[in-house]
Amino acid sequence: MVRIVLADDQTVVRAGFRALCDLTDDLQVVGEAADGPSAVACARRTRPDVVLMDIRMPGHDGLEAARQILADPDLGGTRVLVLTTFGLDEYVFEALTAGASGFLLKDVDPDDLYSAIRLVAAGGSLLDPAVTRAVVDEFSRLRGKLTDVERLDVLTDRERDVVALVARGLTNDEIGARLQMSPLTAKTHVSRALTKLNLRDRVQLVVLAYETGLVSVGDVLPPK
């Protein structure tokens, strides 16, 4: 059973997500919160697998709540999945860099919601390459391009190639096919890159790839 906390300041939104989860056999809502402080308190009380976190809430917002939850050593098994009304929202970017495992638009289809929660609960990351690129591009426009390129110096050339393909939304299977390696080898390169760069998951790897200019919005895949 995947245990879920719903954090959103709109009662009707929480009710809608709860109703959808109630239709499944493996998703259980164990708590609700209408603001950031309540979300943190609820997470600490219930220790959920996943927090569905709205960013724009009263009190300290969902971004600060996500930071506190993800920094709490007693909540090491709790993942944060960001909810937003806006595809282009700089706060979504900040939530991803803080360690959120991905994001969903609030008009998500039920089946996609279920898949996202299960994926994140299992330790995966929810990557929508098109929206992720748009968020990073908007953040860069608002705050200026981040150019911490030297962070990538710890990577081998092959690891850089793999990271660039992760940022473009390719799976391990697709990376393996493109670079003529097994999916397991591709996965190993991803894991090594995460360790060397001190990153939590593939979402943060995507963000860093755009921040450093390893890939850019509008890039196309090179021919095989």
Coordinates of C-alpha atoms in Angstrom, one line a residue:
M1 CA 0.0 0.0 0.0
V2 CA 1.4 3.4 -1.0
R3 CA 0.7 6.0 1.8
I4 CA 0.0 9.5 0.6
V5 CA -0.3 13.0 2.1
L6 CA -2.3 15.6 0.1
A7 CA -1.0 19.1 0.6
D8 CA -3.1 21.8 -1.2
D9 CA -4.9 24.9 0.0
Q10 CA -8.0 24.2 -2.1
T11 CA -10.4 21.8 -0.3
V12 CA -12.0 20.7 -3.6
V13 CA -8.6 19.8 -5.1
R14 CA -7.7 17.6 -2.1
A15 CA -11.2 16.0 -2.2
G16 CA -10.7 15.2 -5.9
F17 CA -7.3 13.6 -5.5
R18 CA -8.6 11.6 -2.5
A19 CA -11.6 10.4 -4.4
L20 CA -9.3 9.2 -7.2
C21 CA -7.0 7.4 -4.8
D22 CA -9.9 5.7 -3.1
L23 CA -10.8 4.1 -6.4
T24 CA -7.5 2.1 -6.3
D25 CA -6.5 -0.9 -4.2
D26 CA -3.0 0.2 -3.5
L27 CA -3.1 4.0 -2.9
Q28 CA -4.1 5.2 0.5
V29 CA -4.5 8.9 1.6
V30 CA -3.2 9.0 5.2
G31 CA -3.4 12.8 5.7
E32 CA -4.2 16.2 4.3
A33 CA -2.8 19.7 4.7
A34 CA -3.9 23.1 3.6
D35 CA -0.6 25.0 4.1
G36 CA 3.1 24.5 4.3
P37 CA 3.5 24.1 8.1
S38 CA 0.6 21.7 8.2
A39 CA 2.1 19.6 5.4
V40 CA 5.4 19.3 7.3
A41 CA 3.7 18.4 10.5
C42 CA 1.4 15.8 8.7
A43 CA 4.4 14.2 7.0
R44 CA 6.2 13.9 10.3
R45 CA 3.2 12.4 12.0
T46 CA 2.2 9.9 9.3
R47 CA 5.5 9.2 7.5
P48 CA 4.0 8.8 4.1
D49 CA 5.6 7.3 1.0
V50 CA 4.6 10.3 -1.2
V51 CA 3.6 13.8 -0.5
L52 CA 1.5 15.4 -3.3
M53 CA 2.6 19.0 -2.7
D54 CA 1.1 22.2 -4.1
I55 CA 3.7 24.9 -4.3
R56 CA 1.5 28.0 -3.9
M57 CA 0.0 27.8 -0.4
P58 CA -0.4 30.2 2.6
G59 CA 2.1 30.2 5.5
H60 CA 5.4 29.1 4.3
D61 CA 4.7 27.7 0.9
G62 CA 5.0 24.2 -0.5
L63 CA 8.5 24.9 -1.7
E64 CA 9.7 25.5 1.9
A65 CA 7.6 22.6 3.1
A66 CA 9.2 20.3 0.5
R67 CA 12.7 21.5 1.6
Q68 CA 12.0 20.7 5.2
I69 CA 10.5 17.3 4.5
L70 CA 13.3 16.3 2.2
A71 CA 15.9 17.5 4.7
D72 CA 14.4 15.6 7.6
P73 CA 16.5 12.5 8.3
D74 CA 13.4 10.8 9.9
L75 CA 11.6 11.1 6.6
G76 CA 14.3 9.5 4.4
G77 CA 11.7 7.3 2.8
T78 CA 9.3 10.1 1.9
R79 CA 9.2 11.5 -1.6
V80 CA 7.7 14.8 -2.8
L81 CA 5.7 15.0 -6.0
V82 CA 4.9 18.6 -6.9
L83 CA 1.5 19.7 -8.0
T84 CA 1.1 22.9 -10.1
T85 CA -1.4 24.7 -12.3
F86 CA 1.3 26.2 -14.4
G87 CA 3.8 24.4 -16.7
L88 CA 6.0 27.4 -16.6
D89 CA 6.6 28.1 -12.9
E90 CA 10.0 29.0 -11.5
Y91 CA 9.0 27.5 -8.2
V92 CA 8.6 24.1 -9.8
F93 CA 12.3 24.4 -10.9
E94 CA 13.3 25.3 -7.3
A95 CA 11.3 22.3 -6.0
L96 CA 13.2 20.0 -8.3
T97 CA 16.6 21.3 -7.3
A98 CA 15.5 20.9 -3.6
G99 CA 15.0 17.2 -4.2
A100 CA 11.4 16.8 -5.4
S101 CA 11.0 13.7 -7.5
G102 CA 9.0 15.3 -10.2
F103 CA 5.9 17.3 -10.9
L104 CA 2.4 17.0 -12.2
L105 CA -0.1 19.5 -13.6
K106 CA -3.3 19.5 -11.6
D107 CA -5.4 18.5 -14.7
V108 CA -3.5 15.2 -14.9
D109 CA -5.4 12.2 -16.2
P110 CA -6.3 9.7 -13.4
D111 CA -4.2 6.9 -15.0
D112 CA -1.2 9.2 -15.3
L113 CA -1.7 10.3 -11.6
Y114 CA -1.7 6.7 -10.5
S115 CA 1.4 5.8 -12.5
A116 CA 3.2 8.9 -11.2
I117 CA 2.5 8.1 -7.6
R118 CA 3.5 4.5 -7.9
L119 CA 6.7 5.4 -9.8
V120 CA 7.8 8.0 -7.3
A121 CA 6.9 5.7 -4.3
A122 CA 9.1 3.0 -5.9
G123 CA 12.1 5.4 -6.0
G124 CA 11.7 6.6 -9.5
S125 CA 11.5 10.2 -10.9
L126 CA 8.8 11.7 -13.0
L127 CA 10.3 13.4 -16.0
D128 CA 8.2 15.2 -18.6
P129 CA 11.0 16.3 -20.9
A130 CA 8.9 19.0 -22.7
V131 CA 7.7 20.6 -19.5
T132 CA 11.1 20.2 -17.8
R133 CA 12.8 22.0 -20.6
A134 CA 10.3 24.8 -20.5
V135 CA 10.6 25.3 -16.8
V136 CA 14.4 25.4 -17.0
D137 CA 14.3 27.8 -19.9
E138 CA 11.9 30.1 -18.1
F139 CA 14.1 30.0 -14.9
S140 CA 17.1 30.9 -17.0
R141 CA 15.3 33.8 -18.6
L142 CA 14.2 35.2 -15.2
R143 CA 17.4 34.7 -13.2
G144 CA 20.2 34.4 -15.7
K145 CA 21.9 31.3 -17.0
L146 CA 23.7 29.3 -14.4
T147 CA 27.2 28.3 -15.7
D148 CA 28.7 26.0 -13.1
V149 CA 30.2 24.0 -15.9
E150 CA 33.2 22.8 -13.9
R151 CA 30.9 20.6 -11.9
L152 CA 30.8 18.3 -14.9
D153 CA 34.6 17.9 -14.9
V154 CA 34.3 14.8 -12.6
L155 CA 32.4 13.0 -15.4
T156 CA 34.0 10.8 -18.1
D157 CA 33.2 11.6 -21.7
R158 CA 30.8 8.6 -21.8
E159 CA 29.1 9.7 -18.6
R160 CA 28.6 13.2 -20.1
D161 CA 27.0 11.5 -23.2
V162 CA 24.7 9.5 -21.0
V163 CA 23.7 12.5 -18.9
A164 CA 22.9 14.5 -22.1
L165 CA 20.6 11.8 -23.3
V166 CA 18.9 11.5 -19.9
A167 CA 18.2 15.3 -20.1
R168 CA 16.6 14.7 -23.4
G169 CA 14.2 12.3 -21.9
L170 CA 15.6 8.9 -23.0
T171 CA 15.2 5.8 -20.9
N172 CA 18.1 3.4 -20.1
D173 CA 16.9 1.1 -22.9
E174 CA 16.9 4.0 -25.4
I175 CA 20.3 5.3 -24.2
G176 CA 21.8 1.8 -24.5
A177 CA 20.5 1.4 -28.1
R178 CA 21.8 4.8 -29.1
L179 CA 25.3 4.4 -27.5
Q180 CA 25.6 0.7 -28.3
M181 CA 25.7 -0.5 -24.7
S182 CA 23.4 -2.6 -22.6
P183 CA 20.6 -0.9 -20.6
L184 CA 22.3 -2.2 -17.5
T185 CA 25.5 -0.4 -18.5
A186 CA 23.5 2.8 -19.2
K187 CA 22.0 2.5 -15.8
T188 CA 25.4 2.1 -14.3
H189 CA 26.7 5.3 -16.0
V190 CA 23.6 7.2 -14.7
S191 CA 24.2 5.9 -11.1
R192 CA 27.9 6.9 -11.3
A193 CA 27.1 10.4 -12.6
L194 CA 24.5 10.8 -9.7
T195 CA 27.1 9.8 -7.2
K196 CA 29.9 12.0 -8.6
L197 CA 27.7 15.0 -8.9
N198 CA 26.0 14.4 -5.4
L199 CA 22.5 14.4 -6.9
R200 CA 19.5 12.6 -5.7
D201 CA 17.8 11.4 -8.9
R202 CA 17.4 11.7 -12.6
V203 CA 15.3 14.9 -12.2
Q204 CA 18.1 16.7 -10.6
L205 CA 20.4 15.3 -13.3
V206 CA 18.2 16.8 -16.0
V207 CA 18.2 20.2 -14.2
L208 CA 21.9 20.3 -13.9
A209 CA 22.4 19.4 -17.6
Y210 CA 20.4 22.5 -18.6
E211 CA 22.0 24.7 -15.9
T212 CA 25.5 23.9 -17.1
G213 CA 24.6 24.2 -20.8
L214 CA 25.4 20.5 -21.5
V215 CA 22.1 20.6 -23.3
S216 CA 19.9 23.5 -24.3
V217 CA 16.3 24.1 -25.0
G218 CA 15.5 23.3 -28.6
D219 CA 18.4 20.8 -28.9
V220 CA 17.7 17.9 -31.2
L221 CA 19.2 14.4 -30.8
P222 CA 22.2 13.8 -33.0
P223 CA 21.9 11.1 -35.6
K224 CA 22.7 7.6 -34.4

